[in-house]
mmCIF file of C-alpha atoms in Angstrom:
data_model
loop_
_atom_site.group_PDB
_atom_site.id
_atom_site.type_symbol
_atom_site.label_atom_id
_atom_site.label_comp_id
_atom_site.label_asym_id
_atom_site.label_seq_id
_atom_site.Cartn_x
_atom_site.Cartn_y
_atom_site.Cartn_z
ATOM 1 C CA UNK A 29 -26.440 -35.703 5.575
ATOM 2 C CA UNK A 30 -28.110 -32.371 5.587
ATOM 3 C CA UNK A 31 -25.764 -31.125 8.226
ATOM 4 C CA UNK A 32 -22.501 -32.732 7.157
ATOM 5 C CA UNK A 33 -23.557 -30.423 3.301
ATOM 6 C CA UNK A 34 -23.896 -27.665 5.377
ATOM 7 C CA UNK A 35 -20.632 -27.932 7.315
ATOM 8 C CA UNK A 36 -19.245 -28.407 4.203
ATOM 9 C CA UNK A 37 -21.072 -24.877 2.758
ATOM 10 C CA UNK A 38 -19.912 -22.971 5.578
ATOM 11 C CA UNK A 39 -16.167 -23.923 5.664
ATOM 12 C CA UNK A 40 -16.071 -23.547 1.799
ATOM 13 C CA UNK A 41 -17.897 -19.884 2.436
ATOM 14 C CA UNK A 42 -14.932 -19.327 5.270
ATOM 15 C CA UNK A 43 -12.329 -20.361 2.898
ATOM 16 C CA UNK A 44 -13.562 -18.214 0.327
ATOM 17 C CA UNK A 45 -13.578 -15.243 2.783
ATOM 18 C CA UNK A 46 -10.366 -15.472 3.454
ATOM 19 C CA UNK A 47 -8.757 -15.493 -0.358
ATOM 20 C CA UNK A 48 -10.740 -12.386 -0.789
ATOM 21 C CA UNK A 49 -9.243 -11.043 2.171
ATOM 22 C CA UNK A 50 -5.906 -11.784 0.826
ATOM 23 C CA UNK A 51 -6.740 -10.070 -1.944
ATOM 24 C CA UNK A 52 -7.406 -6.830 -0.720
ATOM 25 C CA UNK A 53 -5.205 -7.188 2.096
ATOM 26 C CA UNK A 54 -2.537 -7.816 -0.596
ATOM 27 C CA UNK A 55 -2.968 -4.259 -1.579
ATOM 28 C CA UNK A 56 -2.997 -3.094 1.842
ATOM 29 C CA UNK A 57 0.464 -4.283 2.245
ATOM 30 C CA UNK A 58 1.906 -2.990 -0.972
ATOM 31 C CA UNK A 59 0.720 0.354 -0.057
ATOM 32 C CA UNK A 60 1.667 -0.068 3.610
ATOM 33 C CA UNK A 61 5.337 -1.003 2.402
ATOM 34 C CA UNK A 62 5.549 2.518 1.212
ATOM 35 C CA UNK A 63 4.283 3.585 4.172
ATOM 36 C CA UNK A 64 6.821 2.067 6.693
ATOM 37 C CA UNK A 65 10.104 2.490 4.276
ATOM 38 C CA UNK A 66 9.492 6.342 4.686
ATOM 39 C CA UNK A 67 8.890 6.430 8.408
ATOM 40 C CA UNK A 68 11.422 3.906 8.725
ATOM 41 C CA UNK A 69 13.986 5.934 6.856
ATOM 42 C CA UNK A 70 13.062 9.475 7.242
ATOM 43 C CA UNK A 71 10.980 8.802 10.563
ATOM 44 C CA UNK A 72 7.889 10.719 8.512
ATOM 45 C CA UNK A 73 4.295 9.893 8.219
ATOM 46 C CA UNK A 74 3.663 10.677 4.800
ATOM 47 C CA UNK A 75 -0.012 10.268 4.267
ATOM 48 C CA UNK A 76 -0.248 11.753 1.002
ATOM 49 C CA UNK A 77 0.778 8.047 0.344
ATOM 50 C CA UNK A 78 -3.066 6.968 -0.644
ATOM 51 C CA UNK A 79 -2.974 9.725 -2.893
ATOM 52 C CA UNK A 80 0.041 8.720 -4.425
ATOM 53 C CA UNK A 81 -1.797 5.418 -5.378
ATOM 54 C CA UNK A 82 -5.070 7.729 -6.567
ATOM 55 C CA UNK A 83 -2.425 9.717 -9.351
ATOM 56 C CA UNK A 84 -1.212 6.051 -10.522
ATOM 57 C CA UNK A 85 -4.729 5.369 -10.959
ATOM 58 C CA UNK A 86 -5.656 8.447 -13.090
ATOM 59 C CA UNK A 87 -1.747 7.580 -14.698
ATOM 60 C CA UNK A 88 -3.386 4.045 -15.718
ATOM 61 C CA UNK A 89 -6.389 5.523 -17.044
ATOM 62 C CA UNK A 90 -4.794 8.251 -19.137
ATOM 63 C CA UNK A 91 -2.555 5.329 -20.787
ATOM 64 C CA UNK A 92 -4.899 2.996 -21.695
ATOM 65 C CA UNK A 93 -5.395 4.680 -25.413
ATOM 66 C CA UNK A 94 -1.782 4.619 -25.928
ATOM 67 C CA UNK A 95 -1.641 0.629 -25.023
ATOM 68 C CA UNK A 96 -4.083 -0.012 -26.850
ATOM 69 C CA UNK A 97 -3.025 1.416 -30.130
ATOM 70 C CA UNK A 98 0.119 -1.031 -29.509
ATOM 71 C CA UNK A 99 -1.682 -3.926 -28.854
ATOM 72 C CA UNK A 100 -0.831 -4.734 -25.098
ATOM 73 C CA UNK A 101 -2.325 -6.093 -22.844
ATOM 74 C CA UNK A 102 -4.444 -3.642 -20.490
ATOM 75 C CA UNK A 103 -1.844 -4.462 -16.980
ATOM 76 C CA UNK A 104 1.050 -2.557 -19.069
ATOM 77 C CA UNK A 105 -0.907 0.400 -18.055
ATOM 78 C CA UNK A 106 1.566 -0.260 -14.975
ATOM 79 C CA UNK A 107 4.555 1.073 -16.200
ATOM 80 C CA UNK A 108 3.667 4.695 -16.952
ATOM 81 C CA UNK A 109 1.738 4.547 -13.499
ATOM 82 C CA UNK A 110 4.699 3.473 -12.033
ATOM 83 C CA UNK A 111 7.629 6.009 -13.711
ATOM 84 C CA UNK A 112 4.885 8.601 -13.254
ATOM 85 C CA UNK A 113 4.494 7.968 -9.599
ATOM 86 C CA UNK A 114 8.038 7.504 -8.752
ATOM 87 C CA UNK A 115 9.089 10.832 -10.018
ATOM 88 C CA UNK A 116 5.997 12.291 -8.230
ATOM 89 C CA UNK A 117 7.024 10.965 -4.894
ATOM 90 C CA UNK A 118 10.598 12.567 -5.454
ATOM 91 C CA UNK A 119 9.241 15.826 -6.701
ATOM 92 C CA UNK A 120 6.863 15.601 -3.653
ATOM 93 C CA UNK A 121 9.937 14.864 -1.043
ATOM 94 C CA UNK A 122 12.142 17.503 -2.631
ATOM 95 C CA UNK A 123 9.599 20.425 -2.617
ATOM 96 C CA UNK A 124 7.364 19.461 0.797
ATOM 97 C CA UNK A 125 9.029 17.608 3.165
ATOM 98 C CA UNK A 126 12.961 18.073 2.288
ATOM 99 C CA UNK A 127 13.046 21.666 3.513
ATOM 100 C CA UNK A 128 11.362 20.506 7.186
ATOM 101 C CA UNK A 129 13.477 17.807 7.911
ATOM 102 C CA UNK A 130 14.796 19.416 11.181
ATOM 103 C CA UNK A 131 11.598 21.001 11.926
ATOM 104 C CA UNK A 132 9.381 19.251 14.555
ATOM 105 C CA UNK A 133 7.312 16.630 13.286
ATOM 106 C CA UNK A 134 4.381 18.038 14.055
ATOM 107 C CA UNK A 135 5.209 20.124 10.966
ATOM 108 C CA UNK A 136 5.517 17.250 8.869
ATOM 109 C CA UNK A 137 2.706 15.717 9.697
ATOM 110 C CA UNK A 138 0.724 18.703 9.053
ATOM 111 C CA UNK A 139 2.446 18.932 5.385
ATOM 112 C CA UNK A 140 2.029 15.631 4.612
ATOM 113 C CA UNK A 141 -2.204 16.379 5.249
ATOM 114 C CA UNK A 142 -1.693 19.427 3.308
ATOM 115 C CA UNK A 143 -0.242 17.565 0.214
ATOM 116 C CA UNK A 144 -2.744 15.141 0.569
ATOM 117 C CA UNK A 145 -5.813 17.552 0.421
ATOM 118 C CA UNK A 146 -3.659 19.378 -2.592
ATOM 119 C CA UNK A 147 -3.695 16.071 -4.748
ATOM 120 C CA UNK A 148 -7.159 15.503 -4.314
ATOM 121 C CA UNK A 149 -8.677 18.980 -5.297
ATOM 122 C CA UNK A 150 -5.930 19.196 -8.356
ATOM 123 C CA UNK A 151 -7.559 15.789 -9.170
ATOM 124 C CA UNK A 152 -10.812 17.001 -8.787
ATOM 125 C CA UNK A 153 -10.457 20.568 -10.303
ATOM 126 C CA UNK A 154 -8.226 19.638 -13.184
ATOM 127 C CA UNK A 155 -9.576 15.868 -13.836
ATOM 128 C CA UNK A 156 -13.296 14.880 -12.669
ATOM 129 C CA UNK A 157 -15.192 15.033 -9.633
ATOM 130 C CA UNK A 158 -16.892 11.713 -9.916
ATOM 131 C CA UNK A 159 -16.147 8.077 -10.464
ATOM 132 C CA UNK A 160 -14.854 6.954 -13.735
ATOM 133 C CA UNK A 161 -15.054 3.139 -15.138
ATOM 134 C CA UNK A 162 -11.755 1.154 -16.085
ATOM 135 C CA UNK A 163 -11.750 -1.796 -18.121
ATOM 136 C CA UNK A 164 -11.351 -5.135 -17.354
ATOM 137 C CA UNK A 165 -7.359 -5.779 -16.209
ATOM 138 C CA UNK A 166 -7.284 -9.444 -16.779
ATOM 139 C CA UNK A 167 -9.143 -11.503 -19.338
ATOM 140 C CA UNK A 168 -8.234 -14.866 -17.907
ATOM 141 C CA UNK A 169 -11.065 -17.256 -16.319
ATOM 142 C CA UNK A 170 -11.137 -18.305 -12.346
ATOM 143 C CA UNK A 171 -9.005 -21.129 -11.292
ATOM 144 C CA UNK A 172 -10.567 -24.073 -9.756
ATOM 145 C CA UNK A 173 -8.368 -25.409 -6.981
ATOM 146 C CA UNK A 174 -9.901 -28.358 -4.786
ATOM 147 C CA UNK A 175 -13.401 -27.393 -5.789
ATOM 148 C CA UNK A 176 -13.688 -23.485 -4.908
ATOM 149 C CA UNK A 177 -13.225 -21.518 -7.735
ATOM 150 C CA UNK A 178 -10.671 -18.222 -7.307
ATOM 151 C CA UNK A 179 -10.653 -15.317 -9.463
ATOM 152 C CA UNK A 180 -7.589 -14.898 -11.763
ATOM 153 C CA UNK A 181 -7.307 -11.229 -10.018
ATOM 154 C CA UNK A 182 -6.820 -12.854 -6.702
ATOM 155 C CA UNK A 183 -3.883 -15.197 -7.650
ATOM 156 C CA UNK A 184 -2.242 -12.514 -9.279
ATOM 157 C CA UNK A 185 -2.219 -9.657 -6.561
ATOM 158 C CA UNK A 186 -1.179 -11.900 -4.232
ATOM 159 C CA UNK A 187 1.685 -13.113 -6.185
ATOM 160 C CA UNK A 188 2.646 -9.901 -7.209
ATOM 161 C CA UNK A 189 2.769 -8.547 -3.930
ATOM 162 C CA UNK A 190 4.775 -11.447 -2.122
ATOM 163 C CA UNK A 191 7.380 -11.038 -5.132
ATOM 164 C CA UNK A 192 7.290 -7.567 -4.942
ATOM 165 C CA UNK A 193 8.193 -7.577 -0.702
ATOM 166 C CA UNK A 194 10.838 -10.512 -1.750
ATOM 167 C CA UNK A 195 12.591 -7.955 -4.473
ATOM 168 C CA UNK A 196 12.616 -5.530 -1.873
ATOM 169 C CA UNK A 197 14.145 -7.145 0.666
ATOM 170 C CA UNK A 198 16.746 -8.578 -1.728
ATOM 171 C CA UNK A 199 17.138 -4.796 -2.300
ATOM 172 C CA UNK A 200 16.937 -3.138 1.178
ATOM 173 C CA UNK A 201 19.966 -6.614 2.319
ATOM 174 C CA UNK A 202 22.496 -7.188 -0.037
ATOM 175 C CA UNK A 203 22.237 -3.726 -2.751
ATOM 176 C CA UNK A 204 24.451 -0.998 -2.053
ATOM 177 C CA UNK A 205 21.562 1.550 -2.273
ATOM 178 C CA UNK A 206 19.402 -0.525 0.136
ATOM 179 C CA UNK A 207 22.363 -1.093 2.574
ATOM 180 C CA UNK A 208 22.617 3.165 2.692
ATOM 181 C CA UNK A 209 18.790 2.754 3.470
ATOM 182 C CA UNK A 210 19.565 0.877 6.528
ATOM 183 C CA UNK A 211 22.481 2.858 7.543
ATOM 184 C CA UNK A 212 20.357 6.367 6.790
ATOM 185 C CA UNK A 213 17.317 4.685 8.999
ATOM 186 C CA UNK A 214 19.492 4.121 12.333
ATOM 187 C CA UNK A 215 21.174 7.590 12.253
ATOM 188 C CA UNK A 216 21.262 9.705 9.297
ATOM 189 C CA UNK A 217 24.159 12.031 10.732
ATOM 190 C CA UNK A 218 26.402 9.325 11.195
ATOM 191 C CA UNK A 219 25.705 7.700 7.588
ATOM 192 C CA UNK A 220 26.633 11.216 6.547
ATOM 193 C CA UNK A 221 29.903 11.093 7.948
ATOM 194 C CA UNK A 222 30.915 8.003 6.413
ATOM 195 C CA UNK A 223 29.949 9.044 3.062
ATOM 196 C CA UNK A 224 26.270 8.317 2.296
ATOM 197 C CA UNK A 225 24.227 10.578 0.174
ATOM 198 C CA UNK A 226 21.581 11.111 2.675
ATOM 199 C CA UNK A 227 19.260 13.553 0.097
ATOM 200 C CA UNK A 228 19.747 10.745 -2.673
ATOM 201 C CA UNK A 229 19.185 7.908 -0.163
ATOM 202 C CA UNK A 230 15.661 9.550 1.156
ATOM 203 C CA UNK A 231 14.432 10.290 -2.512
ATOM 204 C CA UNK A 232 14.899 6.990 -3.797
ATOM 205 C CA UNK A 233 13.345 5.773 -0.302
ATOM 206 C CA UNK A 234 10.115 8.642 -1.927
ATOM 207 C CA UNK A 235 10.628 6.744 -5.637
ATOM 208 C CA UNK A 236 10.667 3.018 -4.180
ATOM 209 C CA UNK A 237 7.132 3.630 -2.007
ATOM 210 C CA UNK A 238 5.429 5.704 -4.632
ATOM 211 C CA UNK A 239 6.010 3.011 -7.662
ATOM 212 C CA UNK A 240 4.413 0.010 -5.012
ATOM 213 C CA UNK A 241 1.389 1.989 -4.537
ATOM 214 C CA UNK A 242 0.944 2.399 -8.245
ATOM 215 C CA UNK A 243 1.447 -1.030 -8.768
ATOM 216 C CA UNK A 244 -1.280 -0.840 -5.466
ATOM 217 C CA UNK A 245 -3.162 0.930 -8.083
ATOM 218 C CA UNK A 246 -3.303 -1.373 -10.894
ATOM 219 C CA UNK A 247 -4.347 -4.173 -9.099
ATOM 220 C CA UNK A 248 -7.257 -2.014 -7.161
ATOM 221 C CA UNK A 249 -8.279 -0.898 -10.621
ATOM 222 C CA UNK A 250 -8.268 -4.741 -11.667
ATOM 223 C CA UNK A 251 -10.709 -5.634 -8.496
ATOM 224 C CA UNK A 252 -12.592 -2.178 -8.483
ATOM 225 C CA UNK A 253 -13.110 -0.922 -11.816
ATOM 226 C CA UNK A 254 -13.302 2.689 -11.083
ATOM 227 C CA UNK A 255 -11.052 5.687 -11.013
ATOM 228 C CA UNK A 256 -12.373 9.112 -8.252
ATOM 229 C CA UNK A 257 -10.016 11.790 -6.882
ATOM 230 C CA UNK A 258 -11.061 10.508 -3.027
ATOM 231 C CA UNK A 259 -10.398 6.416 -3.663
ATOM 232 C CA UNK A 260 -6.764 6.927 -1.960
ATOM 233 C CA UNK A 261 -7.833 8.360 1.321
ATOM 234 C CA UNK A 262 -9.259 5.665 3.326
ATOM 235 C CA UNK A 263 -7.058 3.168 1.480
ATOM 236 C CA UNK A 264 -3.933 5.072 2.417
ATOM 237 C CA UNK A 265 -5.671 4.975 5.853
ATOM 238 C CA UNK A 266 -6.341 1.540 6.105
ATOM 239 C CA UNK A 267 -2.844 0.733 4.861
ATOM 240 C CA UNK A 268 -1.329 2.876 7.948
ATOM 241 C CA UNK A 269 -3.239 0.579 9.714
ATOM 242 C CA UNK A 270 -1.650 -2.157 8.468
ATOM 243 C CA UNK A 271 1.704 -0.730 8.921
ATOM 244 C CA UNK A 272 0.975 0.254 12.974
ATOM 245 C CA UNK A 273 -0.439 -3.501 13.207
ATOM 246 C CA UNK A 274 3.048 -5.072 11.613
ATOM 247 C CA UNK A 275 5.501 -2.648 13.129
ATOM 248 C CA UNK A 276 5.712 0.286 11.148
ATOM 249 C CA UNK A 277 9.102 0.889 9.985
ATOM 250 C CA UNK A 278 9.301 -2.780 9.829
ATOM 251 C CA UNK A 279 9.214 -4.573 5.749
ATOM 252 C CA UNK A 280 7.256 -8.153 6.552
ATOM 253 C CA UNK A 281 5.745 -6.445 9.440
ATOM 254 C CA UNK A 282 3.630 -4.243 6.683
ATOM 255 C CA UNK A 283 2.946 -7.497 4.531
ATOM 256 C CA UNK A 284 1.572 -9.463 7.424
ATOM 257 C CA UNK A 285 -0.062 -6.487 8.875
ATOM 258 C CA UNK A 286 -1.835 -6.003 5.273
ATOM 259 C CA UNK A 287 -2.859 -9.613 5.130
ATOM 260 C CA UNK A 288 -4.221 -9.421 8.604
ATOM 261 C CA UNK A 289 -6.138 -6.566 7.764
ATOM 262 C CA UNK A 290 -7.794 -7.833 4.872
ATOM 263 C CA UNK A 291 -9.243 -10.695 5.977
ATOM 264 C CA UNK A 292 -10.440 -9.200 9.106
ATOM 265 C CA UNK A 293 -12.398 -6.711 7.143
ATOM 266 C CA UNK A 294 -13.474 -9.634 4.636
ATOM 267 C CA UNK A 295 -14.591 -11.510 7.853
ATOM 268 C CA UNK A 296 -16.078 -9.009 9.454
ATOM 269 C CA UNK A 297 -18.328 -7.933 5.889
ATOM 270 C CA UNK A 298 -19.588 -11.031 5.310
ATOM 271 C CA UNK A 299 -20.191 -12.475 8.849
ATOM 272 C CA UNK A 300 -21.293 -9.632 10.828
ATOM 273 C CA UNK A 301 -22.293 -6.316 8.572
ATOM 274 C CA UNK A 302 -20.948 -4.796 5.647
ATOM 275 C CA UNK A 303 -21.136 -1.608 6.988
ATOM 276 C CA UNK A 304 -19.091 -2.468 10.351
ATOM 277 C CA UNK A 305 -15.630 -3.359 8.108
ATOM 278 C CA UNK A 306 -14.205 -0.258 8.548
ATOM 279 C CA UNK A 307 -14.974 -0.029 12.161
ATOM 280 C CA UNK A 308 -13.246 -3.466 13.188
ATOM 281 C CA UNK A 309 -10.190 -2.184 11.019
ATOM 282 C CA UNK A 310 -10.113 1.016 13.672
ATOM 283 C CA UNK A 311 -10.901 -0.894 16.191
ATOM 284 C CA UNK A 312 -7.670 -3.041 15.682
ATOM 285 C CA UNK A 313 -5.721 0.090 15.281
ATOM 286 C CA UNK A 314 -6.940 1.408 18.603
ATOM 287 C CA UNK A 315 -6.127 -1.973 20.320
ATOM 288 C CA UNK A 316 -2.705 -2.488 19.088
ATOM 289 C CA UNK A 317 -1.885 1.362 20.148
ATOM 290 C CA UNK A 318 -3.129 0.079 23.813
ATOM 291 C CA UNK A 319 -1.831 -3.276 23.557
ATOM 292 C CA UNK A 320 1.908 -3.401 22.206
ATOM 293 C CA UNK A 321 2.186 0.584 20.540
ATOM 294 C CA UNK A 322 4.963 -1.049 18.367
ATOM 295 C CA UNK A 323 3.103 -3.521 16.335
ATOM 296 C CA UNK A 324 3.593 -6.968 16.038
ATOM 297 C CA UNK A 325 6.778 -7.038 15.079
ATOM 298 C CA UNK A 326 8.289 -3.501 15.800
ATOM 299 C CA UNK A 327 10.812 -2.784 18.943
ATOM 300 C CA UNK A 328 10.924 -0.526 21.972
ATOM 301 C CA UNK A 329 13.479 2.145 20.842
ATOM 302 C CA UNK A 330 14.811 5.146 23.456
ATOM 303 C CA UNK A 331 15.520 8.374 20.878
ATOM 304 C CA UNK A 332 17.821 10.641 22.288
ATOM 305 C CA UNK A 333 17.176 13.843 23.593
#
């Protein structure tokens, strides 16, 4: 009896595990969506991408007063973050990277770490350089499905996320915009020719990413109640992960990859030490880049020379 009520303990314990890993992996893959439309489109590495999601945070805090005094609920903080962040991604695409785009991309790479490091000391010279609290996102109670009780901020970042990559894909497939994506992503020269705006294409690529991570944003802030200029570095990292496991350049590659992640950190904190999570998360990194370079889900492509 005793062992059949432990069994029972330890599978409910795994269970649990693995909806919080969904949770945070959830954001993962928001963030990593951003991540692989860019490269996937404009063949960049943009990891200023975190930060991106740290500026929707501060965007969400600054908004709260005005939400308030209207009487809405505390999540409509995500629709200044997300305006806010779009532009910033556009603004960021047209000023840093739009001028290198036949440069080598070593050069992008290095601007993309430059605009990265620029975020976070404007954040931290112009903001705070410390942690500041946010308020509780959602007042709702757990839900109680077949005995284990899951936190309201669970159900609702996963939804939001797997509604979010559905919308997009609807988007990338049958929009006019999205189609110019796709066209822009296997050869930008030759959507040029046959009338795609390739600058407009590219920016709204920049606008598309930006507004996930903010949304990222909102529903870190709902799990993590705290706002600091740093908080989008190693989860921009983590999310690049995510988007190297999947396939990078690849949409339900970076969902799946983001999932993945998140429960093998989850796993990995509660089973074998809370300080190795971030080590099995590099660790998968440096096996898929031995294993299959192109992800789970990405393709051996030959680029021309």
């Amino acid at each position: 009896m005793v062992f059949i009520l432990k069994e029972r303990v330890d599978k409910m314990k795994l269970i649990i595990q693995i909806i919080n890993g969904m949770q945070i992996g959830s954001i993962y893959a928001l963030v990593s969506l951003g991540y692989t439309m860019v490269y996937g489109i404009a063949k960049l590495i943009n990891f200023a991408h975190g930060d991106i999601l740290m500026v929707g945070s501060y965007i969400a805090l600054f908004s709260l007063p005005v939400v308030r005094n209207l009487g809405l609920p505390i999540w409509f903080v995500v629709i200044p973050a997300v305006i806010i962040s779009a532009i910033l991604g556009v603004v960021i695409e047209m000023i840093a990277y739009r001028p290198l785009r036949d440069s080598p991309r070593i050069a992008n790479l290095i601007t993309a770490i430059g605009v990265s490091i620029l975020l976070q000391n404007l954040a931290m010279k112009f903001i705070a350089t410390g942690a500041t609290p946010f308020p509780k996102v959602f007042d709702k109670g757990p839900l109680v499905i077949g005995g284990i009780s899951i936190n309201f901020t669970i159900v609702i970042t996963v939804i939001v996320t797997f509604v979010l990559f559905g919308v997009l894909n609807f988007f990338m497939t049958k929009t006019k915009h999205g189609k110019a994506m796709l066209a822009v992503s296997e050869d930008y020269e030759a959507a040029q020719l046959v009338g795609v705006n390739v600058n407009r294409t590219i920016s709204l690529t920049f606008a598309i990413g930006s507004g996930l991570a903010a949304v990222g944003s909102v529903l870190y802030l709902a799990s993590y109640p705290q706002v600091e200029p740093l908080m989008g570095s190693m989860l921009g990292i983590k999310a690049f992960v995510a988007a190297v496991l999947g396939g990078i350049g690849v949409l339900h590659g970076a969902v799946i990859g983001g999932l993945i992640l998140g429960i093998v950190e989850a796993l990995t904190k509660s089973y074998i030490s809370s300080q190795l999570g971030d080590a099995f998360v590099f660790g998968i990194l440096i096996l898929v880049l031995l294993i299959k370079p192109t992800g789970i889900f990405g393709k051996n492509t030959r680029e021309k020379v």
